[in-house]
Short mmCIF file of C-alpha atoms in Angstrom, two decimals:
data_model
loop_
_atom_site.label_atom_id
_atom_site.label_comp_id
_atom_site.label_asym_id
_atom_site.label_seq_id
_atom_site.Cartn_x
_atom_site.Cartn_y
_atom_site.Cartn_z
CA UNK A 1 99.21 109.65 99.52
CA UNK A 2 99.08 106.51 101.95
CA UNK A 3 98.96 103.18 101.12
CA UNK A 4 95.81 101.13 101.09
CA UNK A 5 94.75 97.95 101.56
CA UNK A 6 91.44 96.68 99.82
CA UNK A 7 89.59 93.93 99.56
CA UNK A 8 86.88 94.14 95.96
CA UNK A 9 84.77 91.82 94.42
CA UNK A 10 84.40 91.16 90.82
CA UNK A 11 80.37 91.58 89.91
CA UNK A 12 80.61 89.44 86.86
CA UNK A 13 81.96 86.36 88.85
CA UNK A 14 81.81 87.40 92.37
CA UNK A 15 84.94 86.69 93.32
CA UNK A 16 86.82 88.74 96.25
CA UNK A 17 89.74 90.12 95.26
CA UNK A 18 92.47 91.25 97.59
CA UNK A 19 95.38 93.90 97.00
CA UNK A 20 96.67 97.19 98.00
CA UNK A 21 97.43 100.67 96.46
CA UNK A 22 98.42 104.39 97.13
CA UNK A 23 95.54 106.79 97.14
CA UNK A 24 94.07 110.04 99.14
CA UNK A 25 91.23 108.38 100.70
CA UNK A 26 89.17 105.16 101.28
CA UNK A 27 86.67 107.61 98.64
CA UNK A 28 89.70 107.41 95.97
CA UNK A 29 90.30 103.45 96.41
CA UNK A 30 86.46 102.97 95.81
CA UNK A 31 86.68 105.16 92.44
CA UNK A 32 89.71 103.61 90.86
CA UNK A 33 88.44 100.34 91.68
CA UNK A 34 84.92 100.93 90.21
CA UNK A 35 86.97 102.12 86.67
CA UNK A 36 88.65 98.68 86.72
CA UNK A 37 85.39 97.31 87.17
CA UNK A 38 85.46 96.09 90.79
CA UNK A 39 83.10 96.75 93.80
CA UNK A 40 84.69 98.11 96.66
CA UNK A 41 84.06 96.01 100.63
CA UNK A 42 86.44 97.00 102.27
CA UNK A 43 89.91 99.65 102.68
CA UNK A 44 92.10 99.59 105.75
CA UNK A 45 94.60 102.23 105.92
CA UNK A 46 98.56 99.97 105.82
CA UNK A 47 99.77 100.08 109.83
CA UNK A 48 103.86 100.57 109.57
CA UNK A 49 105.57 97.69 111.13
CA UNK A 50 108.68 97.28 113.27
CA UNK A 51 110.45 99.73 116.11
CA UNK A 52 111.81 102.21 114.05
CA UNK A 53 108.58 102.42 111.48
CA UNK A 54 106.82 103.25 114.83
CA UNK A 55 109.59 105.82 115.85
CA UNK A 56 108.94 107.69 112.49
CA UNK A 57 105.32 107.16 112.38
CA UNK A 58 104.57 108.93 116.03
CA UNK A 59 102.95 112.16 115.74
CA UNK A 60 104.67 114.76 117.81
CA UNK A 61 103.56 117.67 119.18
CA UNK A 62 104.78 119.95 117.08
CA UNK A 63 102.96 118.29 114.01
CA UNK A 64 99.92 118.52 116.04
CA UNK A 65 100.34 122.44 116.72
CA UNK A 66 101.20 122.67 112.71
CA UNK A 67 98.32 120.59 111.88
CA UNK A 68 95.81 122.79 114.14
CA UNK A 69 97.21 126.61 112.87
CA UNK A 70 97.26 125.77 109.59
CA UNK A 71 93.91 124.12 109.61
CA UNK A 72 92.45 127.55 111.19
CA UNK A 73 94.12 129.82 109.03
CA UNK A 74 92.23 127.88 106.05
CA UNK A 75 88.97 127.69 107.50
CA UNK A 76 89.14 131.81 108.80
CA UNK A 77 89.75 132.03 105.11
CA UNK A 78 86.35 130.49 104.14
CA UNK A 79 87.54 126.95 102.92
CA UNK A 80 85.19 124.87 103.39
CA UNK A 81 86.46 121.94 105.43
CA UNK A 82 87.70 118.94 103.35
CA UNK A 83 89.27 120.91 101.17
CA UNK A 84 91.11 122.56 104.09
CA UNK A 85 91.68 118.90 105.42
CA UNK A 86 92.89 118.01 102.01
CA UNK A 87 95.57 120.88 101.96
CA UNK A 88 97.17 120.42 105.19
CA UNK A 89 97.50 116.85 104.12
CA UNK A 90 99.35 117.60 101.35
CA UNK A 91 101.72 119.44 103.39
CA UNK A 92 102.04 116.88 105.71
CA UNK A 93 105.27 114.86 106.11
CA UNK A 94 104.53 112.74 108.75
CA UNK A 95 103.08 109.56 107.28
CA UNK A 96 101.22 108.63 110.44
CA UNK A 97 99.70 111.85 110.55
CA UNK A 98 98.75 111.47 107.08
CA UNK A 99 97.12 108.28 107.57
CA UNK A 100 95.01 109.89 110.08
CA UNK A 101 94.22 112.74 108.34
CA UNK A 102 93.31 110.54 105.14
CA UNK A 103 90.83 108.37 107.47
CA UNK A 104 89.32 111.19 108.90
CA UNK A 105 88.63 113.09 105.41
CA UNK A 106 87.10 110.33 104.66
CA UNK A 107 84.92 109.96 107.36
CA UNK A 108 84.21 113.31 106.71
CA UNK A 109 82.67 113.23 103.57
CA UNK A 110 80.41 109.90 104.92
CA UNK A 111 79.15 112.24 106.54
CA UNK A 112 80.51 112.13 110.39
CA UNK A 113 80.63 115.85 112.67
CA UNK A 114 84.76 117.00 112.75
CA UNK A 115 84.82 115.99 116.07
CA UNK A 116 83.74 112.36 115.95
CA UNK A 117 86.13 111.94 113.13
CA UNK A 118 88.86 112.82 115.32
CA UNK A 119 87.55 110.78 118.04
CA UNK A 120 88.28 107.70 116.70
CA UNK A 121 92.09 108.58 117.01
CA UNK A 122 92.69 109.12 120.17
CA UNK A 123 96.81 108.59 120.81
CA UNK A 124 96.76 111.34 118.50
CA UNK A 125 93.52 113.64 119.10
CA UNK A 126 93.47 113.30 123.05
CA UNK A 127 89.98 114.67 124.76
CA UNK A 128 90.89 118.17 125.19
CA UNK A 129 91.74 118.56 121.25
CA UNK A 130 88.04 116.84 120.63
CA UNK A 131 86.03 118.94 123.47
CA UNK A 132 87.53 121.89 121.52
CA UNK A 133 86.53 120.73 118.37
CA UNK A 134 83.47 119.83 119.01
CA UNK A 135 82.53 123.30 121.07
CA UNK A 136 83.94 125.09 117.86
CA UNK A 137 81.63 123.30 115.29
CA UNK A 138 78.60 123.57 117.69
CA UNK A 139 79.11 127.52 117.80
CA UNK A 140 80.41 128.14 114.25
CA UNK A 141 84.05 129.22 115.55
CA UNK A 142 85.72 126.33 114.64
CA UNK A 143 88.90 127.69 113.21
CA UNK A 144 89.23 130.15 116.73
CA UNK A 145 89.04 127.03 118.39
CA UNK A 146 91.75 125.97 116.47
CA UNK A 147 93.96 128.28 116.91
CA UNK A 148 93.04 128.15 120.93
CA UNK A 149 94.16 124.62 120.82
CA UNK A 150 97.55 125.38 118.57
CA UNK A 151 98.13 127.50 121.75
CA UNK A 152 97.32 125.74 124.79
CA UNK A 153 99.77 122.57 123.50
CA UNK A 154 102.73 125.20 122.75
CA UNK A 155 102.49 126.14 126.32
CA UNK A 156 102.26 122.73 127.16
CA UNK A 157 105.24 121.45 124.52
CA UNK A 158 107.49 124.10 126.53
CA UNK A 159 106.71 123.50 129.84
CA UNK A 160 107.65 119.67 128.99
CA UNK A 161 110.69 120.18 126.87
CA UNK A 162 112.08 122.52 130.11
CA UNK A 163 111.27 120.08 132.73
CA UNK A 164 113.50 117.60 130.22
CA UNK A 165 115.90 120.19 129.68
CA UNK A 166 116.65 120.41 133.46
CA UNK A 167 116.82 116.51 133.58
CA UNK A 168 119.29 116.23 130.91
CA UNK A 169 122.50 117.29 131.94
CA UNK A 170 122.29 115.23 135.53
CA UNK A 171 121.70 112.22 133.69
CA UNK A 172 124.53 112.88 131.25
CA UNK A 173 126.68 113.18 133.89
CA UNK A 174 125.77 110.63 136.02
CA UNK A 175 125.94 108.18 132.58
CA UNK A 176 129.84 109.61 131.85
CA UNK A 177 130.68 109.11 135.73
CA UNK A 178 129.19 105.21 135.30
CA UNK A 179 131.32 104.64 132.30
CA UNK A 180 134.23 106.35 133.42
CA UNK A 181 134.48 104.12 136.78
CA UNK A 182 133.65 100.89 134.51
CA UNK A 183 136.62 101.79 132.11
CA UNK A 184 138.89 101.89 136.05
CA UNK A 185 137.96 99.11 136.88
CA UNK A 186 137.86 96.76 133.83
CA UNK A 187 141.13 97.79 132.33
CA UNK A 188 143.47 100.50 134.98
CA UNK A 189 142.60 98.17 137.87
CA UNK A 190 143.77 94.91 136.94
CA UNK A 191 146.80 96.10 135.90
CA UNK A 192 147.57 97.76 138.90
CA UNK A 193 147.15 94.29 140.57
CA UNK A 194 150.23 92.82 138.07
CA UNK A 195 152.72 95.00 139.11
CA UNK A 196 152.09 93.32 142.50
CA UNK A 197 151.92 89.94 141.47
CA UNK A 198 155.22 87.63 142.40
CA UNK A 199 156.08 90.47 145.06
CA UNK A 200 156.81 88.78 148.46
CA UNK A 201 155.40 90.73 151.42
CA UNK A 202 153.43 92.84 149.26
CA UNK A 203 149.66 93.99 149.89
CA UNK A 204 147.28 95.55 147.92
CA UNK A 205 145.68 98.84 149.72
CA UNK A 206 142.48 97.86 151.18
CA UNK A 207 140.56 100.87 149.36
CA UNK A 208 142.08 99.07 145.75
CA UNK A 209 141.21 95.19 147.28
CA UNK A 210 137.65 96.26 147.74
CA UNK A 211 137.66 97.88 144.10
CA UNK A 212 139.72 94.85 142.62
CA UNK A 213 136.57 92.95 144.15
CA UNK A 214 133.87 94.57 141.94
CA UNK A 215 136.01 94.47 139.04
CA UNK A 216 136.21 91.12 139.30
CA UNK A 217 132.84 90.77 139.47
CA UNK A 218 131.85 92.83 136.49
CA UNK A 219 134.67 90.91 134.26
CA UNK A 220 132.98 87.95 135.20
CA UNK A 221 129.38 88.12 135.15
CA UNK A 222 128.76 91.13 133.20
CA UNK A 223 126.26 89.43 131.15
CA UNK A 224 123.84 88.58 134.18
CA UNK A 225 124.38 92.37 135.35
CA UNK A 226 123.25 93.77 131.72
CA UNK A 227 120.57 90.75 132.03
CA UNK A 228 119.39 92.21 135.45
CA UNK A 229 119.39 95.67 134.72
CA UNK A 230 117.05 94.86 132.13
CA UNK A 231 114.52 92.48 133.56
CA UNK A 232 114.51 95.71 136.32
CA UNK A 233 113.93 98.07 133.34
CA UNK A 234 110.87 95.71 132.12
CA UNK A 235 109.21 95.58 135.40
CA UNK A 236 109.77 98.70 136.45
CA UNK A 237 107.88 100.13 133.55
CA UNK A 238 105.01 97.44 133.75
CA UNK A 239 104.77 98.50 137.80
CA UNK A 240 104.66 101.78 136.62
CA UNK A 241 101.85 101.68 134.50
CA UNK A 242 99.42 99.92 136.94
CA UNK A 243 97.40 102.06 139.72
CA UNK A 244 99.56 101.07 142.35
CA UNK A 245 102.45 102.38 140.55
CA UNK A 246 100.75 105.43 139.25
CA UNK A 247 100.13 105.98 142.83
CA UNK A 248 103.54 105.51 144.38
CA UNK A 249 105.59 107.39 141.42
CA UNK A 250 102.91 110.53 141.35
CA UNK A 251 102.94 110.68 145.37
CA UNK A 252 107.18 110.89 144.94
CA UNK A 253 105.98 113.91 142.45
CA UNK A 254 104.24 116.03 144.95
CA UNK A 255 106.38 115.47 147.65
CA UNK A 256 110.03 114.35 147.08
CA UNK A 257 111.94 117.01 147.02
CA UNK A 258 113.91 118.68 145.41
CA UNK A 259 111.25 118.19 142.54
CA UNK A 260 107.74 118.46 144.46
CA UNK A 261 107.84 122.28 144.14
CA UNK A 262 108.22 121.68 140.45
CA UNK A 263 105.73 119.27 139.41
CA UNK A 264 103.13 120.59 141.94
CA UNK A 265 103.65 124.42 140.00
CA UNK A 266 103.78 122.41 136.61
CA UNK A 267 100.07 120.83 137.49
CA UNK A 268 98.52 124.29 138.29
CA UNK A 269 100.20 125.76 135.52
CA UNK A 270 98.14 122.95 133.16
CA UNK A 271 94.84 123.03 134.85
CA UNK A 272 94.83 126.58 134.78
CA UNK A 273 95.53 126.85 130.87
CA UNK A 274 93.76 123.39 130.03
CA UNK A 275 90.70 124.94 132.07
CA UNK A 276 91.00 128.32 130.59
CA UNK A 277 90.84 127.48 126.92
CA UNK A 278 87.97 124.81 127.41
CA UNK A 279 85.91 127.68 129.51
CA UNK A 280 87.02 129.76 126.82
CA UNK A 281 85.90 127.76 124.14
CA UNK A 282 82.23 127.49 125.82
CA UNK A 283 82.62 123.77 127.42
CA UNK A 284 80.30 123.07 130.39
CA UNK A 285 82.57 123.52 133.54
CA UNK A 286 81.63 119.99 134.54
CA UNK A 287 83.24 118.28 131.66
CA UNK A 288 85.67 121.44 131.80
CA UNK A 289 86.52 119.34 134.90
CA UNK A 290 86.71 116.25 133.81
CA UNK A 291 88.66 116.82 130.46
CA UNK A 292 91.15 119.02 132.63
CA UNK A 293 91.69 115.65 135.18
CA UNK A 294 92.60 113.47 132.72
CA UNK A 295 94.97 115.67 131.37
CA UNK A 296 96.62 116.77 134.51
CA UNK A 297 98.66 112.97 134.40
CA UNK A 298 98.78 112.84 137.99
CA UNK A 299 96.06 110.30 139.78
CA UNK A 300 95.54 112.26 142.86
CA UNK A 301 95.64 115.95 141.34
CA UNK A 302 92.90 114.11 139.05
CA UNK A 303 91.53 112.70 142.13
CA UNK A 304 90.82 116.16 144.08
CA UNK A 305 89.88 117.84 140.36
CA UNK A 306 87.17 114.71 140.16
CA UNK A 307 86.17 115.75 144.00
CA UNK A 308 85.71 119.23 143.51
CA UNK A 309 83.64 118.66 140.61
CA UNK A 310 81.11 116.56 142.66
CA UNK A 311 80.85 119.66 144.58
CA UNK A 312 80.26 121.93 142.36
CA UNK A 313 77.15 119.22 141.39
CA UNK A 314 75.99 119.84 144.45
CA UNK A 315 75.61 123.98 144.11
CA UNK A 316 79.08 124.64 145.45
CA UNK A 317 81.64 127.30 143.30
CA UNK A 318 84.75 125.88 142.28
CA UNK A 319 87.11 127.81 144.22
CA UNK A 320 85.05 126.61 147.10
CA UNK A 321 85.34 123.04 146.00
CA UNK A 322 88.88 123.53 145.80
CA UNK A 323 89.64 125.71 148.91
CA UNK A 324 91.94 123.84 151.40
CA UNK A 325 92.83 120.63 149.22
CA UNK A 326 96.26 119.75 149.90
CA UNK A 327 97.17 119.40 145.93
CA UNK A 328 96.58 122.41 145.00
CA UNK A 329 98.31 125.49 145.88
CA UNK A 330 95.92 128.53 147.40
CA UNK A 331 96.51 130.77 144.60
CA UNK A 332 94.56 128.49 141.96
CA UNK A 333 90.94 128.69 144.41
CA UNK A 334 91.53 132.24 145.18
CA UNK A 335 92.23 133.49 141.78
CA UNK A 336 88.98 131.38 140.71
CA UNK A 337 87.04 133.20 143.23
CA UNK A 338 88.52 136.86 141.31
CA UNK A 339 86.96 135.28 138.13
CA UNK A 340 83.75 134.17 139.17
CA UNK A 341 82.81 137.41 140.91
CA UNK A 342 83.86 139.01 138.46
CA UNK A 343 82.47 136.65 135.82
CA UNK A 344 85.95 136.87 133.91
CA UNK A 345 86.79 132.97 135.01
CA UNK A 346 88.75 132.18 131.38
CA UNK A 347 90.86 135.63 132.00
CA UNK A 348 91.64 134.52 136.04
CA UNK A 349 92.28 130.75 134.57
CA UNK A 350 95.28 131.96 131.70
CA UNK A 351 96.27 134.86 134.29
CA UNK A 352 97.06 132.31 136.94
CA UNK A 353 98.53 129.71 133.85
CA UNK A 354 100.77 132.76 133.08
CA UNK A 355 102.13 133.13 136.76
CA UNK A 356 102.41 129.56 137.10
CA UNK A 357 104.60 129.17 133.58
CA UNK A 358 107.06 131.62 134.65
CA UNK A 359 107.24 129.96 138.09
CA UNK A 360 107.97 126.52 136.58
CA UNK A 361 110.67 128.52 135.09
CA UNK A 362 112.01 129.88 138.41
CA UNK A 363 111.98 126.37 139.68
CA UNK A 364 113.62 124.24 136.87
CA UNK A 365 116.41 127.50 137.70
CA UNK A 366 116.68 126.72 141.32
CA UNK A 367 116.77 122.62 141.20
CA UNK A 368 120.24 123.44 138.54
CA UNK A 369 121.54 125.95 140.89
CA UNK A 370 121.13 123.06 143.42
CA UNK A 371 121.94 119.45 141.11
CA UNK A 372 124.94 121.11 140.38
CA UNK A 373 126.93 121.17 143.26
CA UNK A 374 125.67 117.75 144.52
CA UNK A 375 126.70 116.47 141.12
CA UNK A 376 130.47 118.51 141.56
CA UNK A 377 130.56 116.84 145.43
CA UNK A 378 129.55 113.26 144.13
CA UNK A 379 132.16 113.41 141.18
CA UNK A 380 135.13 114.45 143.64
CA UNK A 381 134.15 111.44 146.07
CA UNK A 382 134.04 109.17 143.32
CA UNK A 383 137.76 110.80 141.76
CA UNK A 384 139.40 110.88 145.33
CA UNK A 385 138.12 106.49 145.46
CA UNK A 386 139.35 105.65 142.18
CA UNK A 387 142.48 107.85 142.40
CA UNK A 388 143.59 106.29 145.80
CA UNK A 389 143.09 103.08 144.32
CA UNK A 390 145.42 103.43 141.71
CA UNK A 391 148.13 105.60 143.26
CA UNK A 392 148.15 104.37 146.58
CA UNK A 393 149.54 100.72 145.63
CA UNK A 394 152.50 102.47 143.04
CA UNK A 395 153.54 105.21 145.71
CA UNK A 396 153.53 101.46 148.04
CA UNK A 397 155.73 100.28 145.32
CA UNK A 398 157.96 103.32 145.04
CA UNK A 399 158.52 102.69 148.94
CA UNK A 400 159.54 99.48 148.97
CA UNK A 401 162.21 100.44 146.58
CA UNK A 402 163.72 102.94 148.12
CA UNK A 403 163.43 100.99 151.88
CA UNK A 404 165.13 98.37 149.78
CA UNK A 405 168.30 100.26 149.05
#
């Protein structure tokens, strides 16, 4: 059940009337309505509101993959389709999903193909889900298709969530080290200073000055540092999201290191498997091509997939349209090449996704075996600063006592 909102008139004085209510479908609105004697112009599905209604109302992946094997187990088992749709949406707990799912039964039963239905959703159905879709209702294998799809965004899902993985633990300990040395020098630091306060002759160490300097400055204008930091965070992200940035941050991607290695084995790894299950699925390799660019998320990988497929326009095989471009490693084009002699290019395509996934693997190893002692050498530079500043001024004091007497 989501809730509704409707707008009715009243035939006897034609009237509109406005309200909302909790049904299955726009279908459901439009028959209670009729009972209290209304006619029916329009139902809008009720958008949650606020920042943590649109936390809980994302769809995930995982609801996705749910949504997609149970959906194909029902069908294999001769459901016919709204009633399969119907049943996963009562198992459903994820209200945005269910709002989706409710708008596209509808649409549905108007009358609309699967995969138009879930066009109309696209932050949730993204092109590859509807390419599948619609190659599975055009050849009467919808629920394999399915069940194809359930399994290309697992791979996907776990790729991701190891790439995140890796990132994790830096970041935690970068974020400890930050609030560690802001807890020094907001509350140990000054109060080294007092105990030198009213001291003739005495002099701060210049390692603790310097430090005494930036805690001063955080104490003080800690609100236009937060302030900063955030304007930075906003503009960053809108940067980010135009070409330019797109440009600059996926360029860092294929080349900084020590992550290039990763991403660039990450990208092969999803054109191989996006490609393989759309070739698999009986896609034209042209769109194949296109469907697979947009999902790679990296402008110029998309950029040389785009390329190659003008080529292969022109007569040219793919692995010849993608022999020698920089972004992609030689393995891809020669294990194309395998497949279309062999006319087995779906088999090369998860093959070569296969290799690929357990190289991402080897990689997200190797940048840990290598973030960790950086991290170790950064911590012990930034222990040996903050522990000089503090002990160097009392073992001053401890000194001067003793030269006293």
């Amino acid at each position: 059940m989501v809730m509704f909102s409707y707008v009715a008139r009243d035939p006897a004085t034609g009237k509109k009337v406005e309200g909302s209510m909790q049904a299955d479908s726009e279908k459901t609105v439009s028959q209670i309505l009729k009972q209290q004697g209304y006619a029916l112009l329009e139902a809008n599905v009720e958008e949650s509101s606020g920042f943590f209604n649109f936390l809980k109302g994302r769809v995930k992946s995982k609801d996705k993959v749910i949504f997609s094997r149970q959906l194909s187990t029902l069908i294999n088992a001769g459901l016919p389709l709204v009633q399969s749709l119907r049943s996963v949406l009562n198992q459903t707990d994820n209200k945005k999903m269910q709002s989706v799912l409710t708008d596209v039964i509808g649409n549905v039963e108007g009358g609309k193909s699967f995969a138009e239905c879930l066009k109309e959703h696209p932050r949730v159905f993204d092109q590859v889900f509807v390419s599948l879709v619609l190659a599975g209702e055009a050849s009467g294998t919808l629920d394999v298709a399915l069940d194809r799809i359930a399994n290309q965004q697992e791979k996907d899902a776990e790729i991701a969530s190891k790439v995140r993985g890796a990132m994790v633990y830096p970041i935690i300990v970068l974020l400890v080290m930050v609030a560690v040395v802001t807890f020094m020098l907001v509350s140990v630091l000054p109060q080294v200073q007092e105990l030198y306060r009213g001291l003739p002759g005495a002099k701060l160490p210049f390692v603790t000055r310097m430090l005494l300097s930036v805690s001063h400055f955080v104490t003080s204008y800690w609100w236009a540092i937060i302030g900063a930091i955030l304007v930075l965070i906003f503009f960053t992200t809108k940067w980010a999201r135009t070409l330019g940035g797109k440009q600059v941050i996926d360029t860092a991607k294929l080349k900084m290191w020590p992550i290039a290695p990763l991403f660039t084995k990450m990208y092969m790894a999803r054109f191989s498997r996006t490609g393989g299950t759309l070739v698999a699925s009986g896609v034209p390799l042209i769109q194949v091509l296109d469907i697979t660019g947009k999902a790679i998320n990296n402008v110029h990988v998309e950029a040389s997939i785009l390329h190659a497929a003008e080529k292969v326009k022109g007569g040219k095989a793919l692995s010849d349209a993608l022999q020698g471009d920089p972004n992609f490693l030689d393995l891809v084009p020669n294990m194309l090449k395998i497949g279309e002699d062999s006319g087995a290019l779906e088999k090369m395509l998860e093959k070569t996704a296969d290799y690929y996934e357990k190289e991402v693997d080897n990689q997200i190893k190797a940048i840990s075996t290598i973030i960790e002692p950086l991290l170790m050498i950064v911590l012990g530079v930034v222990a040996i600063v903050i522990i000089s500043a503090i002990l160097l001024p009392i073992y001053g004091l401890v000194g001067q006592n003793l030269g006293g007497r």
